[in-house]
CSV table of C-alpha atoms in Angstrom, one decimal:
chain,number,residue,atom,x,y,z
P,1,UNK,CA,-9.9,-11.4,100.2
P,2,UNK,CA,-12.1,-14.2,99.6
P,3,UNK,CA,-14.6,-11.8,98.4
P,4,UNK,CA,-12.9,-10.4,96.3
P,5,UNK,CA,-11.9,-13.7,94.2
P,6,UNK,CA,-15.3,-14.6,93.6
P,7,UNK,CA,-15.9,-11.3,92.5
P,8,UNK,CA,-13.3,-11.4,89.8
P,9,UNK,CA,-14.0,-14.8,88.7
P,10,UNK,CA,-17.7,-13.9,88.6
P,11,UNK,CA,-16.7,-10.8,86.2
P,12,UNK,CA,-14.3,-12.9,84.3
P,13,UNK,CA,-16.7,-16.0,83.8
P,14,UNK,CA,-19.6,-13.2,82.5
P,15,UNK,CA,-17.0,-11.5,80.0
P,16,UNK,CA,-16.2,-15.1,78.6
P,17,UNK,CA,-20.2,-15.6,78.1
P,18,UNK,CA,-20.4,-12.4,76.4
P,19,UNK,CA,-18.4,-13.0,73.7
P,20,UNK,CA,-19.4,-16.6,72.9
P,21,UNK,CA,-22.8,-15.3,72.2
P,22,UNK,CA,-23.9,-15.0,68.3
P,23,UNK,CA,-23.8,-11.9,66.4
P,24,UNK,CA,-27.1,-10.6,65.1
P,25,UNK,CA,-27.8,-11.7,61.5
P,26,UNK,CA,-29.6,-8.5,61.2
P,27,UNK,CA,-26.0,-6.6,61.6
P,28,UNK,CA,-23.9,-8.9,59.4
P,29,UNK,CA,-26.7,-9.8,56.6
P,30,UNK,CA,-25.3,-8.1,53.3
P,31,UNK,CA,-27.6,-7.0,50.8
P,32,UNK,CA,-29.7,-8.9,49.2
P,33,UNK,CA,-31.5,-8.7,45.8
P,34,UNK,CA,-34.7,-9.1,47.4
P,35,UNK,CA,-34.3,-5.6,48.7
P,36,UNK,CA,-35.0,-4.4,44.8
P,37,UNK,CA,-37.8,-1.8,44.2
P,38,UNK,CA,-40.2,-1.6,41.3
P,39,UNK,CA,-38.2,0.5,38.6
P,40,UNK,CA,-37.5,0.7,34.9
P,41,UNK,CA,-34.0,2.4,34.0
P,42,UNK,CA,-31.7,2.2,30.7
P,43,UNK,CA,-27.6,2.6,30.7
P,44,UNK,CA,-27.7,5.3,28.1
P,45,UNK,CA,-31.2,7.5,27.7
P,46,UNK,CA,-30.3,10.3,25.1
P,47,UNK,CA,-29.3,8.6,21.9
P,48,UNK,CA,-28.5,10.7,18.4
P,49,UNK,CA,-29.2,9.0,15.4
P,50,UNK,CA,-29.6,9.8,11.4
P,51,UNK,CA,-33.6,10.1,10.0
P,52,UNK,CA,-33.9,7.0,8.5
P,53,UNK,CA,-32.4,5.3,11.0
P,54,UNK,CA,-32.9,2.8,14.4
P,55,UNK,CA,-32.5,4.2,18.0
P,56,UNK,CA,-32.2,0.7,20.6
P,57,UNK,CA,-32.6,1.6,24.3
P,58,UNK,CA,-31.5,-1.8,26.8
P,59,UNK,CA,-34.2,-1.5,29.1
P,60,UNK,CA,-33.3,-3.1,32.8
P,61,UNK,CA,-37.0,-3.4,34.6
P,62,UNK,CA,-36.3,-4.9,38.4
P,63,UNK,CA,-39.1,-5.4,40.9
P,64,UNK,CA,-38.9,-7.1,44.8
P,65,UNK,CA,-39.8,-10.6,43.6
P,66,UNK,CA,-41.4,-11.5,39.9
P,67,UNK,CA,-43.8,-9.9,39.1
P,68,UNK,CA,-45.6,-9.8,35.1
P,69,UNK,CA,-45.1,-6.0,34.0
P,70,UNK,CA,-46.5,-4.7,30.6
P,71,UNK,CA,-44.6,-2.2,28.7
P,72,UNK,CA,-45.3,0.8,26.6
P,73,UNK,CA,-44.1,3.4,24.5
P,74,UNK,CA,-45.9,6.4,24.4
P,75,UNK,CA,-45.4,10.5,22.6
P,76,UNK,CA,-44.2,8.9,19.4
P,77,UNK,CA,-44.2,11.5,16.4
P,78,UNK,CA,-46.1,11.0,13.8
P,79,UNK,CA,-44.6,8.3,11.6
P,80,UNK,CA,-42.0,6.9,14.0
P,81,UNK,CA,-42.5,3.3,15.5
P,82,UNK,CA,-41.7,1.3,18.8
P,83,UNK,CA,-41.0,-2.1,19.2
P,84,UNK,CA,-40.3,-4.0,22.1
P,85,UNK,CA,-37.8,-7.0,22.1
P,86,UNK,CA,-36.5,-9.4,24.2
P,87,UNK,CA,-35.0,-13.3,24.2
P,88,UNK,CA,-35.1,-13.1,20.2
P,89,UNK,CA,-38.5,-12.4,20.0
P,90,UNK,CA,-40.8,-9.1,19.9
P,91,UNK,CA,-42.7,-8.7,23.0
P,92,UNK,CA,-45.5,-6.7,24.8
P,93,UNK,CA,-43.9,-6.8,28.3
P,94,UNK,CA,-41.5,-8.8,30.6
P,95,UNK,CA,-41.2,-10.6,34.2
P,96,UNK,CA,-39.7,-8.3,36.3
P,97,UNK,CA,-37.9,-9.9,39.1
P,98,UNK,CA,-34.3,-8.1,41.3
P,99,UNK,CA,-32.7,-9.8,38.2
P,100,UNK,CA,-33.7,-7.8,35.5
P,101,UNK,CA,-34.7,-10.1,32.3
P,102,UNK,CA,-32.9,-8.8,29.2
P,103,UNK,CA,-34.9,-6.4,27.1
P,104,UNK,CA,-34.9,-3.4,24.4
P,105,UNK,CA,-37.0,-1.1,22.7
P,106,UNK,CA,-36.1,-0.7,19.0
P,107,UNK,CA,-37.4,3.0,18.0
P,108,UNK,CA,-37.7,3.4,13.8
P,109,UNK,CA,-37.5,7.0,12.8
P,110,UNK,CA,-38.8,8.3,9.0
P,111,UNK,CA,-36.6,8.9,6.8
P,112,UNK,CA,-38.4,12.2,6.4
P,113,UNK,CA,-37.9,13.1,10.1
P,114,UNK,CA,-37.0,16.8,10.6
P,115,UNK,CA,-33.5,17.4,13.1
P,116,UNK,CA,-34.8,18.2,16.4
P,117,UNK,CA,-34.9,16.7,20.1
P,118,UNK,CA,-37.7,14.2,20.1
P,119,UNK,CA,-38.7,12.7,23.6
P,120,UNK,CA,-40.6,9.4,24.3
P,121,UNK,CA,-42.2,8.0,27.3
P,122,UNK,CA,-42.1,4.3,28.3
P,123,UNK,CA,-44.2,2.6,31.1
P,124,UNK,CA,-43.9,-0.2,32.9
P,125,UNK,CA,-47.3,-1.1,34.4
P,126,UNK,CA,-47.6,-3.8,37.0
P,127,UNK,CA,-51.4,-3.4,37.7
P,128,UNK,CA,-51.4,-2.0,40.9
P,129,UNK,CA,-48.6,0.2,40.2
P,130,UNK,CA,-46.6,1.6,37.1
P,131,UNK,CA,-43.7,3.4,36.6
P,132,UNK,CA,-42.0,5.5,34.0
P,133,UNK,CA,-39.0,7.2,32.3
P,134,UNK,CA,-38.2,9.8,29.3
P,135,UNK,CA,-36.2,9.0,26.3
P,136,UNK,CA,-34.4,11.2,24.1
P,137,UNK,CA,-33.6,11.1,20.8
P,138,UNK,CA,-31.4,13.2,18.5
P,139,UNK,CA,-32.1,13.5,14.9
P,140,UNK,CA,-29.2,14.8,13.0
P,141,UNK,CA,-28.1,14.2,9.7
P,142,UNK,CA,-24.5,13.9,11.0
P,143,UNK,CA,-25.3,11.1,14.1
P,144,UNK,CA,-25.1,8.4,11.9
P,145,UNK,CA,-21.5,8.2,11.8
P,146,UNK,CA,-19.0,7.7,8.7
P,147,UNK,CA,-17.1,5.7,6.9
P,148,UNK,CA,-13.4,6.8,5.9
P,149,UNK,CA,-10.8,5.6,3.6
P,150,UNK,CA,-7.4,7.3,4.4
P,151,UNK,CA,-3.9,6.3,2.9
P,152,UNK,CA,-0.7,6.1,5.1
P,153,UNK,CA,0.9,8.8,2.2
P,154,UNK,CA,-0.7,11.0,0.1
P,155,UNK,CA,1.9,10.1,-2.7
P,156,UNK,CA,4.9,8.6,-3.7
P,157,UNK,CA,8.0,8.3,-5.6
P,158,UNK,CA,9.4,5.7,-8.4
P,159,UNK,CA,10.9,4.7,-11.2
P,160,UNK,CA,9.3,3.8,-13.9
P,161,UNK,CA,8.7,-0.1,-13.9
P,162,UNK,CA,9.1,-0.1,-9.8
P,163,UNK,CA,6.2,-0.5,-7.3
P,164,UNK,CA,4.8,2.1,-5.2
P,165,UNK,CA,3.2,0.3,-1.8
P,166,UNK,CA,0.2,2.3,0.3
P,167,UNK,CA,-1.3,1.4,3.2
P,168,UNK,CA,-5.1,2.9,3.0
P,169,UNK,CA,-6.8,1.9,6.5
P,170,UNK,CA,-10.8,1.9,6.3
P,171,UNK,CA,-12.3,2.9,9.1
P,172,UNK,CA,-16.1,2.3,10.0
P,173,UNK,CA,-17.6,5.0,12.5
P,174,UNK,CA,-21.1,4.0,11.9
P,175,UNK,CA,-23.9,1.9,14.3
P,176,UNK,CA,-23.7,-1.1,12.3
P,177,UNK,CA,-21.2,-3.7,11.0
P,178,UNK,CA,-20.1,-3.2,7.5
P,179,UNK,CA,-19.5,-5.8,4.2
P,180,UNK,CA,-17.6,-3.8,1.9
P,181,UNK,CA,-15.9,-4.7,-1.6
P,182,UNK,CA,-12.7,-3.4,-2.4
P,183,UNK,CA,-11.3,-2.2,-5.7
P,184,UNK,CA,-8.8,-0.4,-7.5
P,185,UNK,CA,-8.0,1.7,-10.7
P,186,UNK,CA,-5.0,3.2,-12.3
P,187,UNK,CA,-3.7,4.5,-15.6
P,188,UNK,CA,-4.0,2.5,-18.7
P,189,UNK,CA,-1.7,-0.3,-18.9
P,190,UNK,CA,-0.7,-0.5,-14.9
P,191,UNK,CA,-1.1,-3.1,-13.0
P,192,UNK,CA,-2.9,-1.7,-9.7
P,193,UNK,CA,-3.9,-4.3,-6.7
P,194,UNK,CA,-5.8,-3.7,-3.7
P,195,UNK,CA,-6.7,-6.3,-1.0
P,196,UNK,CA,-7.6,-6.6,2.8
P,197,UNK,CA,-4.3,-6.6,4.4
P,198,UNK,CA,-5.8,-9.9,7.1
P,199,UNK,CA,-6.7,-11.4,4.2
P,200,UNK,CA,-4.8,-11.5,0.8
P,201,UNK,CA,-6.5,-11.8,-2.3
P,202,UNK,CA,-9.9,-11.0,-0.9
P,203,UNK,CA,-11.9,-8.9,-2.4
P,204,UNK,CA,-14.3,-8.3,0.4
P,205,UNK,CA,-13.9,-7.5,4.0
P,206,UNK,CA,-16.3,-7.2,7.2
P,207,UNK,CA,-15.4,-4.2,9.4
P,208,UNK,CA,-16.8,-3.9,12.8
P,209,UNK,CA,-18.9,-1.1,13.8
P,210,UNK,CA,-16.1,1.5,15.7
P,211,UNK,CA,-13.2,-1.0,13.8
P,212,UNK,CA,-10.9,-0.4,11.9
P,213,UNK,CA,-9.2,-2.5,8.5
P,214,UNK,CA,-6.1,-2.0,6.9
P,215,UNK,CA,-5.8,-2.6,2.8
P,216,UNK,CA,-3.1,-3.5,1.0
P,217,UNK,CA,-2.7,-1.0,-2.5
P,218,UNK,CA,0.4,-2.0,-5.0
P,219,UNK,CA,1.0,0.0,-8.3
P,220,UNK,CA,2.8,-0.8,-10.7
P,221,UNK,CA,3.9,1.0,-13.8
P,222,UNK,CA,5.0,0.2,-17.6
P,223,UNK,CA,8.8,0.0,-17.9
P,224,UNK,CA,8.8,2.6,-20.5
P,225,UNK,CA,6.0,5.4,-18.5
P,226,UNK,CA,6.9,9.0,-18.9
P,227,UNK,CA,7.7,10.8,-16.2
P,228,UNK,CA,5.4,12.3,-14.4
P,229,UNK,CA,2.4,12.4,-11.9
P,230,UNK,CA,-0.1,9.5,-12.0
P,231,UNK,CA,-3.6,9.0,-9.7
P,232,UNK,CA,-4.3,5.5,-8.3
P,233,UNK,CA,-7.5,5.1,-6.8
P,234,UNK,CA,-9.1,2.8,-4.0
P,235,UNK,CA,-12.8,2.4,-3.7
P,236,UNK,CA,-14.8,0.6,-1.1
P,237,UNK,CA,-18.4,-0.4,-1.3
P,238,UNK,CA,-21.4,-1.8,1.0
P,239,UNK,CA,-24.9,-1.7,1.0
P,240,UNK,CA,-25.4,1.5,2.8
P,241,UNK,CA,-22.6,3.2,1.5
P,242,UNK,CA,-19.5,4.0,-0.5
P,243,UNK,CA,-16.1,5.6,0.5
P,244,UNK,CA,-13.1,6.5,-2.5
P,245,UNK,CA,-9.3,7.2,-2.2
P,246,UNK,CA,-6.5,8.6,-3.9
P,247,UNK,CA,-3.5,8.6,-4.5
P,248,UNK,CA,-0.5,9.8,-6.4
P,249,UNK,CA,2.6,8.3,-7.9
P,250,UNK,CA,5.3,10.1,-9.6
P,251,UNK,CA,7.5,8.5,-12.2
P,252,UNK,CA,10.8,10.2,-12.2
P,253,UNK,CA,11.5,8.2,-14.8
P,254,UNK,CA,14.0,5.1,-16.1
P,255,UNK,CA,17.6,5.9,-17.0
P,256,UNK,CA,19.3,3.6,-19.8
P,257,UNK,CA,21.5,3.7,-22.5
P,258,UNK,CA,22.4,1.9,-26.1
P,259,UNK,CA,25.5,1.8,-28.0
P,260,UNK,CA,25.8,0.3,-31.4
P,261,UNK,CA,26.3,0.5,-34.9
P,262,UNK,CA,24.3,2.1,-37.8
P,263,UNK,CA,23.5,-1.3,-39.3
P,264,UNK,CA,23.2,-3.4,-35.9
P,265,UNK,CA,26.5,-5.0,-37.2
P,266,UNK,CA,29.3,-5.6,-34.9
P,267,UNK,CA,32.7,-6.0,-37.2
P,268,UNK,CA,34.5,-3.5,-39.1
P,269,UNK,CA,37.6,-3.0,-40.9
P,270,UNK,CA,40.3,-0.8,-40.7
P,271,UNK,CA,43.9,0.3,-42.3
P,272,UNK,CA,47.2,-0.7,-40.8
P,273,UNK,CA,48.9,2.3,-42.7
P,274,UNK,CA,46.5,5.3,-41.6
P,275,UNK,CA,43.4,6.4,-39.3
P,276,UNK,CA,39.3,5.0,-40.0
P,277,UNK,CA,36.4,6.4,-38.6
P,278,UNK,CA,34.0,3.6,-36.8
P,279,UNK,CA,30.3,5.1,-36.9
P,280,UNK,CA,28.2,4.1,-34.0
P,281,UNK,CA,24.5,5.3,-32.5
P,282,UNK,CA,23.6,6.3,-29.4
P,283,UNK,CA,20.0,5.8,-28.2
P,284,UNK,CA,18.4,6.7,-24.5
P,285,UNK,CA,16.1,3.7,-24.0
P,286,UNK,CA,14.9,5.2,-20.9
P,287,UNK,CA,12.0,7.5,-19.8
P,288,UNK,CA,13.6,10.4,-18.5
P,289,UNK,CA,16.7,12.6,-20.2
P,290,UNK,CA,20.3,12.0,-19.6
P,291,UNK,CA,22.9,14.6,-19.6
P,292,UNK,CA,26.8,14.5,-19.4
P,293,UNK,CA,27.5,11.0,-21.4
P,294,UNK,CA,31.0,10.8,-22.0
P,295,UNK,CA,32.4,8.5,-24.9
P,296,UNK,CA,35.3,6.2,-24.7
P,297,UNK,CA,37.0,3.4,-26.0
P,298,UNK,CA,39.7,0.8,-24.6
P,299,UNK,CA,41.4,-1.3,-27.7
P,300,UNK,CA,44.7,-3.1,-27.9
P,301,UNK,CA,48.1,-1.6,-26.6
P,302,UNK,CA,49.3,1.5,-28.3
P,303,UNK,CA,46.4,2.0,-30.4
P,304,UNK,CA,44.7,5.5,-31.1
P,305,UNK,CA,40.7,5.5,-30.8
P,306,UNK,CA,39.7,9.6,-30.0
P,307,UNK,CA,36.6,10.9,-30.4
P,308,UNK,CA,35.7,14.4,-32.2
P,309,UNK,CA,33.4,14.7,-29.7
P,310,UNK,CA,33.8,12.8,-26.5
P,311,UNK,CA,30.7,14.5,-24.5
P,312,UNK,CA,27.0,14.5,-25.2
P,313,UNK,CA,25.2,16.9,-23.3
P,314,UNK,CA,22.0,15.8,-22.9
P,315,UNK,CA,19.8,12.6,-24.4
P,316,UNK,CA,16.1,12.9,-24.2
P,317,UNK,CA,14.2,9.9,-23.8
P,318,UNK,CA,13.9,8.1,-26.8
P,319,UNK,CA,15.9,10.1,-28.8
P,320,UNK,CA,19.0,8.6,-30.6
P,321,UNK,CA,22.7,10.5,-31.6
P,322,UNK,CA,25.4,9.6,-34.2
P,323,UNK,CA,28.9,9.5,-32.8
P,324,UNK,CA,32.5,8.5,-34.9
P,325,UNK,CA,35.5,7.7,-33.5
P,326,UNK,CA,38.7,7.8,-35.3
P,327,UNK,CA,40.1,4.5,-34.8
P,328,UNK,CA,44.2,4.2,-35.8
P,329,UNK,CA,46.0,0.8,-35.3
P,330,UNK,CA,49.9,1.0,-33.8
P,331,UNK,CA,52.7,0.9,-36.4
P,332,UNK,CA,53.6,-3.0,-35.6
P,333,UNK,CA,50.0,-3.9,-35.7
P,334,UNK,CA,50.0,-7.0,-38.1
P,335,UNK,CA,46.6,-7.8,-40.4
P,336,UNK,CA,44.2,-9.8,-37.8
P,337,UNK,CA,41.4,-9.1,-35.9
P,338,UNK,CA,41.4,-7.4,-32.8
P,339,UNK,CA,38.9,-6.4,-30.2
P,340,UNK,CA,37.5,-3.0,-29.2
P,341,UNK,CA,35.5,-1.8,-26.4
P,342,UNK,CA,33.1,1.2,-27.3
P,343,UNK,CA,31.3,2.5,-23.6
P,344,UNK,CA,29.1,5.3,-23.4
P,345,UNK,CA,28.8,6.4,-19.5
P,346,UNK,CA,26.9,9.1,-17.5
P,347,UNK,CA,26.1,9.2,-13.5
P,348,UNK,CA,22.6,7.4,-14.4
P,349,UNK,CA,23.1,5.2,-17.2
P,350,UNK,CA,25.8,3.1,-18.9
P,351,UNK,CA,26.3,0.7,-22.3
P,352,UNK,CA,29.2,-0.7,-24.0
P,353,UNK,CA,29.9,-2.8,-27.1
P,354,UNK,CA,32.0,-4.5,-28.1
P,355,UNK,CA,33.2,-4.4,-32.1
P,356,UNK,CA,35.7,-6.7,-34.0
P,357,UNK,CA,38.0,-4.6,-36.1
P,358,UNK,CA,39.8,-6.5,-38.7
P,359,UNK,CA,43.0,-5.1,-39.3
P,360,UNK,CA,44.3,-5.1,-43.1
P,361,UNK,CA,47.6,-4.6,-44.7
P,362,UNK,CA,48.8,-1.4,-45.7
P,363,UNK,CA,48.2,-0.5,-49.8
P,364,UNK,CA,52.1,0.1,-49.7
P,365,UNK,CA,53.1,-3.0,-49.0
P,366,UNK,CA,50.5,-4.4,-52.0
P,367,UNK,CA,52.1,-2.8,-54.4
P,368,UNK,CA,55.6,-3.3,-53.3
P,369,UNK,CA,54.2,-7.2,-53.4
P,370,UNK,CA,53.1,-6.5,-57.3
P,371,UNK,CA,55.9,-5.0,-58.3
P,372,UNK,CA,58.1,-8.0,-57.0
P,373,UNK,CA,56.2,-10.4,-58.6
P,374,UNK,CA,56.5,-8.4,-62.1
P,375,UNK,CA,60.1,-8.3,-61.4
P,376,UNK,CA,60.2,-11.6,-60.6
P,377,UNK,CA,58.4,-12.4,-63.9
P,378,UNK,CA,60.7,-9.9,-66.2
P,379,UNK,CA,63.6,-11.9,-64.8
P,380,UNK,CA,62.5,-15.4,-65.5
P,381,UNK,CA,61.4,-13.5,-68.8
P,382,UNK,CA,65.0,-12.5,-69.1
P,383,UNK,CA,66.6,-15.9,-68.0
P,384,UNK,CA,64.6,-17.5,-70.9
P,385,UNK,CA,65.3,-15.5,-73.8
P,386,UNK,CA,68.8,-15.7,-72.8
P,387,UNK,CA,69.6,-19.0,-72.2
P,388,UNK,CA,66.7,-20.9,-73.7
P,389,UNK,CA,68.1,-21.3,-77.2
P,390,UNK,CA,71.4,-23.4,-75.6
């Protein structure tokens, strides 16, 4: 029995040793840049651009520890051009370390460059050893990107005098960022605005390459514009190149209406004993024809105003039309003036006026009036002869 307790505690004590010994660093030791080989790699190798244009390349070049590598471009076409750059500066090779120092090859194609698949060797050479890669570049007249100019709607609709509102967003698809100017035309004697809509009243906005910038387009019409379909168009302008839109507005035209007199004169007179006639004009000051104006009148209690012919229907724009109405006072109306409402209404369009009718008294009763007075006279006449001589 004793035996067999030092055996366990033996085991035991051996077990506890083991595991309070250190693990290898070897096991646990995580990667470490100094494990980096000698290479020379870039994110994005095949690259399309337009002739005329600039292909970049990042270049990443990594080595075990720093080392002074020399770079080179090699299989350029005729005409094309390589340049190395890196901390600002244009360079003829790097210190590669397991850091890569930042670095980029800038290649220039002709403008005369023929569409095709180009590819172009670089080199990094450390002395004792060197290593490589292939480029590829893309020449196509359609790599370049493009700029585009598109309005929220096509066209809209508006009386005349009203303002039509687009949204046009420019959008800038090319490699580079973009300055443009922004402008705006429109039919003679509208006023037509356009302006960056993150910054009113500019006249110039930057848009990012791949961003996108939203302008502000207003139109606004003269009050007395025909109806009808009208362009409105938005230009925008850099350096490198120049994007148009358009749009369209339709007038559907103004609706109003004027009632007055011949003579602009807002009295008349009229008979206590019988019917007149009031003559009035009717003009559409609008832009667009009116149809189905009804005339009518509201005057004092019991009095007659008709019209001979109480519809109209239809007014072109501009155009003016003589009306009468038959105005006939009640039987107790006494001479005075009175007050009449003329109104000329259709579902568009209304006007009213209002006219001062002097009532006068009836021819009857003037001569009833002269004949008293003679009467009057031939009996003081009368009176005199007769009594005078006493």
């Amino acid at each position: 029995m004793r035996r067999t307790r030092k055996l366990v505690t033996v085991v035991v004590t051996a077990m506890l040793l083991t595991a309070a010994l250190p693990v290898s660093a070897q096991e646990t030791e995580p990667e470490t840049p100094e494990r980096a080989v000698f290479a020379i790699s870039t994110p994005y190798p095949m690259v399309a651009v337009e002739a005329g244009d600039e292909a970049t390349f990042d270049l990443a070049v990594t080595a075990p520890e720093p080392t002074n590598v020399a770079l080179e471009a090699t299989g350029l076409p005729d005409g094309w051009t390589a340049t190395f750059r890196g901390g600002g500066f244009e360079i003829d090779g790097v210190t590669a370390a397991p850091t890569p120092p930042e670095a980029s090859l800038d290649i220039s194609v002709p403008p005369e460059a023929p569409e095709g698949v180009y590819d172009i060797g670089v080199t990094a050479d450390a002395g004792d050893r060197s290593v490589s890669m292939t480029l590829q570049v893309r020449v196509s007249a359609l790599a370049g990107g493009e700029v585009t100019l598109t309005p929220d709607f096509p066209g809209l609709r508006v009386p005349a005098a009203e303002t039509a509102s687009f949204s046009v967003e420019l959008r800038n698809d090319t490699p580079s960022d973009l300055e443009f100017e922004v402008t705006s035309a429109g039919p003679a004697g509208w006023d037509v605005t356009a302006e960056p809509a993150s910054e009113p009243q500019a006249t110039t906005v930057l848009v990012e390459s791949g961003g996108t910038e939203n302008i502000n387009v207003e139109a606004t019409s003269p009050p007395r514009t025909e109806a009808g379909q009208y362009t409105i168009t938005v230009q925008a302008s850099s350096a490198e190149t120049q994007v148009e839109a358009e749009m369209i507005v339709e007038i559907v035209g103004s609706y109003s209406l004027e009632l007055t007199t011949p003579d602009q004169r807002l009295s008349t007179e009229v008979s206590s004993d019988g019917s007149s006639e009031v003559q009035l004009v009717l003009t559409n000051t609008g832009t667009a024809p009116i149809q189905n104006i009804e005339l009518s009148a509201d005057g004092p209690t019991d009095w007659e105003i008709e019209f001979p012919e109480p519809v109209i229907g239809q007014l072109e724009a501009g155009q003016s039309v003589s009306a009468v109405a038959t105005v006939t006072p009640s039987d107790n109306a006494i001479a005075g003036d009175y007050i009449i409402t003329f109104s000329a209404s259709s579902e568009v369009a209304e006007s009213q006026v209002d006219i001062r009718t002097t009532v006068n008294p009836s021819a009857v009763w003037g001569f009833i009036g002269i004949a008293l007075i003679a009467l009057t006279l031939a009996g003081l006449a009368w009176v005199f002869r007769r009594f005078g001589r006493r």
